PDB file of C-alpha atoms in Angstrom:
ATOM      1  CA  UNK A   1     -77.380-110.431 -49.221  1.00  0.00           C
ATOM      2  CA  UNK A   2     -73.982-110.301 -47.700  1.00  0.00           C
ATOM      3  CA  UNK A   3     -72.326-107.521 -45.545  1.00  0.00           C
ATOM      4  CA  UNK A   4     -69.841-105.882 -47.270  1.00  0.00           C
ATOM      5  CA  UNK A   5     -66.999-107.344 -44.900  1.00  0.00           C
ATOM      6  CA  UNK A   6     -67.318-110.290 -42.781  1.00  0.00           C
ATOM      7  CA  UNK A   7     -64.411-111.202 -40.537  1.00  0.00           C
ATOM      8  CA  UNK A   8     -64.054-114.805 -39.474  1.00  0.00           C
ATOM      9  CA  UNK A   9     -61.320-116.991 -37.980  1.00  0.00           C
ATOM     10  CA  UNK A  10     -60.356-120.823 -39.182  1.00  0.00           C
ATOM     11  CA  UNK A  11     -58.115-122.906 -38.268  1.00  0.00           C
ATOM     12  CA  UNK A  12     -56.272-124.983 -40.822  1.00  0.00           C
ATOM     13  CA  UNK A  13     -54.733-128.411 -40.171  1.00  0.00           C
ATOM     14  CA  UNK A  14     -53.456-129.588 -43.611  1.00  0.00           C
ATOM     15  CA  UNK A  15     -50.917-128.136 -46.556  1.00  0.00           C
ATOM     16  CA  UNK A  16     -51.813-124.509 -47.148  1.00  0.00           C
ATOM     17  CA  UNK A  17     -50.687-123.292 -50.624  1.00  0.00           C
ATOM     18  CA  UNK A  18     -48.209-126.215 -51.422  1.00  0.00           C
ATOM     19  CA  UNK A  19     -45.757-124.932 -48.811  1.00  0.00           C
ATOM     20  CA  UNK A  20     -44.185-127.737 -46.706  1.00  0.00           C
ATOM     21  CA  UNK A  21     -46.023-127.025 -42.942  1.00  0.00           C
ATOM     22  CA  UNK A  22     -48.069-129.478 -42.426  1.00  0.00           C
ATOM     23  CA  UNK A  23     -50.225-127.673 -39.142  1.00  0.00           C
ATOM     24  CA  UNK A  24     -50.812-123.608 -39.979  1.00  0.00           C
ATOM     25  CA  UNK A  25     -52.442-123.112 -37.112  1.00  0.00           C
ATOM     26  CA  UNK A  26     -54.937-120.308 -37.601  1.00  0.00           C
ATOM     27  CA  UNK A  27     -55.768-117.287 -39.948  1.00  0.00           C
ATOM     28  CA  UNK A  28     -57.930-114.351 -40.423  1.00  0.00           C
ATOM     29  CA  UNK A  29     -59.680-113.903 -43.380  1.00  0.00           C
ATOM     30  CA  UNK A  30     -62.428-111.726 -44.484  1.00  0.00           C
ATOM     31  CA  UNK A  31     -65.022-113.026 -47.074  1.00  0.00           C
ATOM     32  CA  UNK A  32     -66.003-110.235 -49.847  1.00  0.00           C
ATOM     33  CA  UNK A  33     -68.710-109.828 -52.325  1.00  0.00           C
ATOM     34  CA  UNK A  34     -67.375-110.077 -56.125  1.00  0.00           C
ATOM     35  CA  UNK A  35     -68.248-107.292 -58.102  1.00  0.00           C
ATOM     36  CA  UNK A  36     -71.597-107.957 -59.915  1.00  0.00           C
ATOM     37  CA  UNK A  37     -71.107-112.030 -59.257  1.00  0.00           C
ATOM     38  CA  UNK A  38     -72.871-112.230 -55.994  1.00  0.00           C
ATOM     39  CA  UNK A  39     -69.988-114.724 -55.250  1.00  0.00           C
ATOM     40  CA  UNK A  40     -67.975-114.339 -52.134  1.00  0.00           C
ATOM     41  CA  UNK A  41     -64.176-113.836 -52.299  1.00  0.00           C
ATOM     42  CA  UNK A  42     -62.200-115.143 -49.420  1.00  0.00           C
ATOM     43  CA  UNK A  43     -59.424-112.614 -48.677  1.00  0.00           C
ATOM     44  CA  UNK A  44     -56.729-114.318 -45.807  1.00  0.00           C
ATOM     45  CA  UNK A  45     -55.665-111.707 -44.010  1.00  0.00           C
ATOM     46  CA  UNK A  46     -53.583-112.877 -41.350  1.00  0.00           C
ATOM     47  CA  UNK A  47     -51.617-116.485 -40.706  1.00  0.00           C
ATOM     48  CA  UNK A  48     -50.573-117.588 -37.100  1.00  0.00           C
ATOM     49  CA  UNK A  49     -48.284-120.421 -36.811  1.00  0.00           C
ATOM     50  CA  UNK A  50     -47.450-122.757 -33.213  1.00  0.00           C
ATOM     51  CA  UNK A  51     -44.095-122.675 -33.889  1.00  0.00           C
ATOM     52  CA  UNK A  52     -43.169-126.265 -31.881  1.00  0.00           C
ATOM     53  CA  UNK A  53     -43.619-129.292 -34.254  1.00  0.00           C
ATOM     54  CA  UNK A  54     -44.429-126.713 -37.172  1.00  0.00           C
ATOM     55  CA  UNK A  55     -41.458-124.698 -37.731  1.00  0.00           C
ATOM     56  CA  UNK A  56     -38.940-126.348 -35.888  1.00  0.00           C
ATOM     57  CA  UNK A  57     -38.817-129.773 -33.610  1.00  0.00           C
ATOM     58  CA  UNK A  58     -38.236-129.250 -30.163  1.00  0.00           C
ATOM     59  CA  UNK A  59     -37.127-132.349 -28.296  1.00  0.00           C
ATOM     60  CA  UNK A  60     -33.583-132.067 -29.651  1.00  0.00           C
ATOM     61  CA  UNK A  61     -33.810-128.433 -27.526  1.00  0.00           C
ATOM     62  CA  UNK A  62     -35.588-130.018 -24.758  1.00  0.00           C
ATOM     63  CA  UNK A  63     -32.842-132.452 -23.953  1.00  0.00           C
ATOM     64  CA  UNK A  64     -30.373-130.358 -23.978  1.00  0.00           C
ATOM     65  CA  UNK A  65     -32.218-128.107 -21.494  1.00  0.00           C
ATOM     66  CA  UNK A  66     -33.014-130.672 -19.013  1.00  0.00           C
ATOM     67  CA  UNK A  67     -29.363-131.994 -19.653  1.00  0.00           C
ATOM     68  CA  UNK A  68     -27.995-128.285 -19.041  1.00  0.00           C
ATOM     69  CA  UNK A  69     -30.657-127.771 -16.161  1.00  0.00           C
ATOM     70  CA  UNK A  70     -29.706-130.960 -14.052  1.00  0.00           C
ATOM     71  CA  UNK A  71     -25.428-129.502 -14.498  1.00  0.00           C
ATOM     72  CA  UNK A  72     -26.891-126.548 -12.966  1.00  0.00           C
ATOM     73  CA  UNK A  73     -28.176-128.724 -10.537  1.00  0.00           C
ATOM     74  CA  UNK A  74     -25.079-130.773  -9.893  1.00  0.00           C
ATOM     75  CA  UNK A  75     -22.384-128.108  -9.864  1.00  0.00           C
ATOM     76  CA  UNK A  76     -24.923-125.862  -7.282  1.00  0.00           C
ATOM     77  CA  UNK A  77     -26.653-128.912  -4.965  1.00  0.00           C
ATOM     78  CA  UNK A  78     -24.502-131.871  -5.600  1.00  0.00           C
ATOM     79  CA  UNK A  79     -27.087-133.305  -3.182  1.00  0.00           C
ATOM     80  CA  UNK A  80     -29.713-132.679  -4.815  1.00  0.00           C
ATOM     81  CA  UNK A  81     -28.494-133.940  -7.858  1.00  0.00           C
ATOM     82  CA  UNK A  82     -27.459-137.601  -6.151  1.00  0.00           C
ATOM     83  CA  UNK A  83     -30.719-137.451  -4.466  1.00  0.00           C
ATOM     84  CA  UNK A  84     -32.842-136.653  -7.694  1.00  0.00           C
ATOM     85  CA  UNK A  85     -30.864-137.579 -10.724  1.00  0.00           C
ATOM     86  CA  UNK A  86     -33.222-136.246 -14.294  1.00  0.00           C
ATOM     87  CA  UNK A  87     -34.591-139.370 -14.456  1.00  0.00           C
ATOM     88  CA  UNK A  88     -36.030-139.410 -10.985  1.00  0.00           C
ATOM     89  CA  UNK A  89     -36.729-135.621 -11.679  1.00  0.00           C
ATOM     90  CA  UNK A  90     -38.955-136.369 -14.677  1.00  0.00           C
ATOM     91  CA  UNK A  91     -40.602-138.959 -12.684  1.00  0.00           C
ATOM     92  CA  UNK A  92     -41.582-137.345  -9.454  1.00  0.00           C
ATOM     93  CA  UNK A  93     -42.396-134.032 -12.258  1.00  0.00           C
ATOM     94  CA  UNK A  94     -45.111-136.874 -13.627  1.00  0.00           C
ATOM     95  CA  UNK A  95     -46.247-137.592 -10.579  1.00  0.00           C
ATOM     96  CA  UNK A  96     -47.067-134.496  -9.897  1.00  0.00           C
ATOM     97  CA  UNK A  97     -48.689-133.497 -13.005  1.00  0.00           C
ATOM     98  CA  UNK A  98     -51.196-136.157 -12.354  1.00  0.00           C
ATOM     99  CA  UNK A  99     -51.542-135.493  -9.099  1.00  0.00           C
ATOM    100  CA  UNK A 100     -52.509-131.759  -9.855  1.00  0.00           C
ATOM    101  CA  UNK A 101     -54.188-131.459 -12.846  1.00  0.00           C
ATOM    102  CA  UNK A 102     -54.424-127.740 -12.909  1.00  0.00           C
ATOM    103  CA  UNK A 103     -50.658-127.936 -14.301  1.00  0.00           C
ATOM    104  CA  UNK A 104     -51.698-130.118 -17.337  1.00  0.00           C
ATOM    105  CA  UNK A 105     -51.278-127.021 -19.711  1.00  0.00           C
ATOM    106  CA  UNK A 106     -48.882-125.560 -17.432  1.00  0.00           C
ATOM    107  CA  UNK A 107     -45.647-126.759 -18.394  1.00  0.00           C
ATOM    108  CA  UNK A 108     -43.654-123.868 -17.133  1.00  0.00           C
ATOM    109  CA  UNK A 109     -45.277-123.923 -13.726  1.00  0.00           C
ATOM    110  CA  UNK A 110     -44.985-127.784 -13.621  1.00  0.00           C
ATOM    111  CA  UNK A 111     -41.694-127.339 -13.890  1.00  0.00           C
ATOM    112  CA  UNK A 112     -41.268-124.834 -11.617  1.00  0.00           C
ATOM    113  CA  UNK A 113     -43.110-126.277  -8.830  1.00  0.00           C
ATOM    114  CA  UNK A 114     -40.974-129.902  -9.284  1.00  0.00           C
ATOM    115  CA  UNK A 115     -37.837-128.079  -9.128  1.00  0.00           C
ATOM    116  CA  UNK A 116     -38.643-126.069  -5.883  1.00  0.00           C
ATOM    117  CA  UNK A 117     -39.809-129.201  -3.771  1.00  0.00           C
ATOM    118  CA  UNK A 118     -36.848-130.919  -5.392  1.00  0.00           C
ATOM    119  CA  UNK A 119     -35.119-128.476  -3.514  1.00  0.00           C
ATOM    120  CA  UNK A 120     -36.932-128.628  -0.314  1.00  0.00           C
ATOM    121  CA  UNK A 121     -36.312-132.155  -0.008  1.00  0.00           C
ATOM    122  CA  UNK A 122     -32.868-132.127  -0.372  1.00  0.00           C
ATOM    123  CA  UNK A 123     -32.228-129.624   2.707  1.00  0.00           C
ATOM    124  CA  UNK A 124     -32.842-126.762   1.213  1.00  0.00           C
ATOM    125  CA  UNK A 125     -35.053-123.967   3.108  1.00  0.00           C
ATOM    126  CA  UNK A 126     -38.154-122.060   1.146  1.00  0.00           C
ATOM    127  CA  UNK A 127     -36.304-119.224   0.346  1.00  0.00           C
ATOM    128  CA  UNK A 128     -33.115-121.111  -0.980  1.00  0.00           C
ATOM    129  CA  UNK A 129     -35.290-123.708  -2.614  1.00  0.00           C
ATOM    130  CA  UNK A 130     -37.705-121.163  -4.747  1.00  0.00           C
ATOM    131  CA  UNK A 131     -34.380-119.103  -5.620  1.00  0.00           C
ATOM    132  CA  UNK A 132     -32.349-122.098  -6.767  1.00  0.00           C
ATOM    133  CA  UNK A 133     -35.412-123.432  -8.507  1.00  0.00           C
ATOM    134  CA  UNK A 134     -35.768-120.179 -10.530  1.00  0.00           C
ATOM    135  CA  UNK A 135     -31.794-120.281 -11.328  1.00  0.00           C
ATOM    136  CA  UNK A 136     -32.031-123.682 -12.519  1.00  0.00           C
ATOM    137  CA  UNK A 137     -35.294-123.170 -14.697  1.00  0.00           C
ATOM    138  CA  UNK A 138     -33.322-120.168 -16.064  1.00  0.00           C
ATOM    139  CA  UNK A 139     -30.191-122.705 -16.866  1.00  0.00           C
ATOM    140  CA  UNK A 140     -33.213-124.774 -18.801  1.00  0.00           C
ATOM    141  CA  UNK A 141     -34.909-122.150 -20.779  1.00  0.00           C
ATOM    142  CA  UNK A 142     -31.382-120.428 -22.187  1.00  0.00           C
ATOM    143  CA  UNK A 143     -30.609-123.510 -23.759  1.00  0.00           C
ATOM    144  CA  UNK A 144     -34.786-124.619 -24.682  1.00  0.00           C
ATOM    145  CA  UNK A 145     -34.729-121.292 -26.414  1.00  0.00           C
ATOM    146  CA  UNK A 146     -31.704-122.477 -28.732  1.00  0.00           C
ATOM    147  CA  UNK A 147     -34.135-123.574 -31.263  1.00  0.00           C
ATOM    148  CA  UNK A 148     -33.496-124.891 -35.129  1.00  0.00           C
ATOM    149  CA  UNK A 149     -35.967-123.850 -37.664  1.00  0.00           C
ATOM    150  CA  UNK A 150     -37.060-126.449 -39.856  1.00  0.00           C
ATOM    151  CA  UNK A 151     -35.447-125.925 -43.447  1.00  0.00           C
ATOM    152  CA  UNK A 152     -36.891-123.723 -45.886  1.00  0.00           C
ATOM    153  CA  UNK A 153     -38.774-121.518 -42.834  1.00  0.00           C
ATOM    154  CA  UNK A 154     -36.912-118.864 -43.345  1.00  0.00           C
ATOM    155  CA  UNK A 155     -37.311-118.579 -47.186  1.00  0.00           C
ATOM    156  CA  UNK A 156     -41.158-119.799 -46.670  1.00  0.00           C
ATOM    157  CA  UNK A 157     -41.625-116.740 -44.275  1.00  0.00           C
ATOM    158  CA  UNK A 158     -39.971-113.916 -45.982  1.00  0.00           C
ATOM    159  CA  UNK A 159     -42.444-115.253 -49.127  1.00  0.00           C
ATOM    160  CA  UNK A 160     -45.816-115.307 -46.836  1.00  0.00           C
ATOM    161  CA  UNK A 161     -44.796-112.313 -45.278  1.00  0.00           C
ATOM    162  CA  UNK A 162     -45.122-109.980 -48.775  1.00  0.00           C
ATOM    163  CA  UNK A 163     -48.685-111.109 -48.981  1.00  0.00           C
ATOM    164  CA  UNK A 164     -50.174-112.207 -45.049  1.00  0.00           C
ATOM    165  CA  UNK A 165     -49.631-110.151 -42.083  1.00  0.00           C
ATOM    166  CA  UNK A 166     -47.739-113.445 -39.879  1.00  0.00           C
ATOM    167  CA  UNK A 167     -48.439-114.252 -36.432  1.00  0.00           C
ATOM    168  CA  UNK A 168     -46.119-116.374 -34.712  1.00  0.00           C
ATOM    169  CA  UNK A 169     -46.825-118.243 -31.287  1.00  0.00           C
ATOM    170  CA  UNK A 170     -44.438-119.033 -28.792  1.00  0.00           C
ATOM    171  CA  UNK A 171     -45.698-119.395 -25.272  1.00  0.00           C
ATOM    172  CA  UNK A 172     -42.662-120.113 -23.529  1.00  0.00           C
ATOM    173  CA  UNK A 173     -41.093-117.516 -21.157  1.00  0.00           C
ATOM    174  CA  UNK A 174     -38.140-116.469 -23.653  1.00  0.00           C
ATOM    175  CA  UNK A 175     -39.029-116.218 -27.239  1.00  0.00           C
ATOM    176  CA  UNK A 176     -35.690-116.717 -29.877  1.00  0.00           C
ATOM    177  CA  UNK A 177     -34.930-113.558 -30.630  1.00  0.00           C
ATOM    178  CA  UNK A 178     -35.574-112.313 -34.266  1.00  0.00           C
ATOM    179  CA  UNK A 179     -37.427-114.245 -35.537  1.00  0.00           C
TER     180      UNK A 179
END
């Protein structure tokens, strides 16, 4: 004996439904009692997606953030940029990841925080160094949000979307617009 409506949550990490996205990520479905069967039907009733590596790759957007990030750099603390070229920057921003653990799933902050003591030990005071660190995570994220879906998203959405309510995911600070 079944209630009539039981909501549950799964998460899915294969094909779903033949259609070419290899990591749905989670979906809401709600299992129902067929009439006079006493078999359940499973009713999806919503799909969320992580949009990196599922409906577009991102490290083609990632360079070219860090690349426009560190010509923010250069053209507003050509010191800066001498003393920490983006190599150096991604190294020291490793160090410091494992040196504070409590960034490990904060990317953003990581990020942040390397930028700002970059700053600081180049010559730059507290106040210039967070404000210069915010400008040039800015510079990054315009160009990180420049994002190419994958093809056949676009046609694969508008299809899901007639039958599933769709969730999309995107934790960074600037989500693409319409999509």
């Amino acid at each position: 004996h079944y209630p009539l409506r039981r909501q549950r949550q799964m998460c899915i990490r294969d094909r779903f439904n033949g259609y070419p996205f290899p990591r749905l990520y989670c979906g809401y479905f709600s299992l129902t009692p067929a009439a006079n069967s006493g078999e359940l039907i499973l009713a999806i009733k919503l799909l969320t997606f992580d949009l990196d590596h599922t409906l577009w790759h991102p490290t083609p957007a990632l360079i070219a953030a860090e690349q426009a990030m560190h010509q923010w750099i250069a053209e507003n603390s050509p010191a800066t940029a001498r003393f920490y070229p983006p190599e150096a920057i991604r190294e020291y921003r490793n160090q410091l990841a494992e040196a504070y653990p409590e960034f490990r799933d904060k990317l953003s902050e990581l990020r942040f925080e390397t930028l700002r003591r970059v700053f600081m030990q180049s010559g730059h005071n507290r106040d210039q160094a967070h404000s210069m660190a915010t400008q040039a995570f800015d510079a990054f994220y315009q160009v990180r949000s420049r994002l190419t879906l994958f093809s056949g998203v676009d046609e694969v959405m508008q299809q899901l979307k007639q039958q599933y309510h769709i969730c999309l995911l995107y934790t960074s600070p600037s989500p693409r617009d319409g999509l």
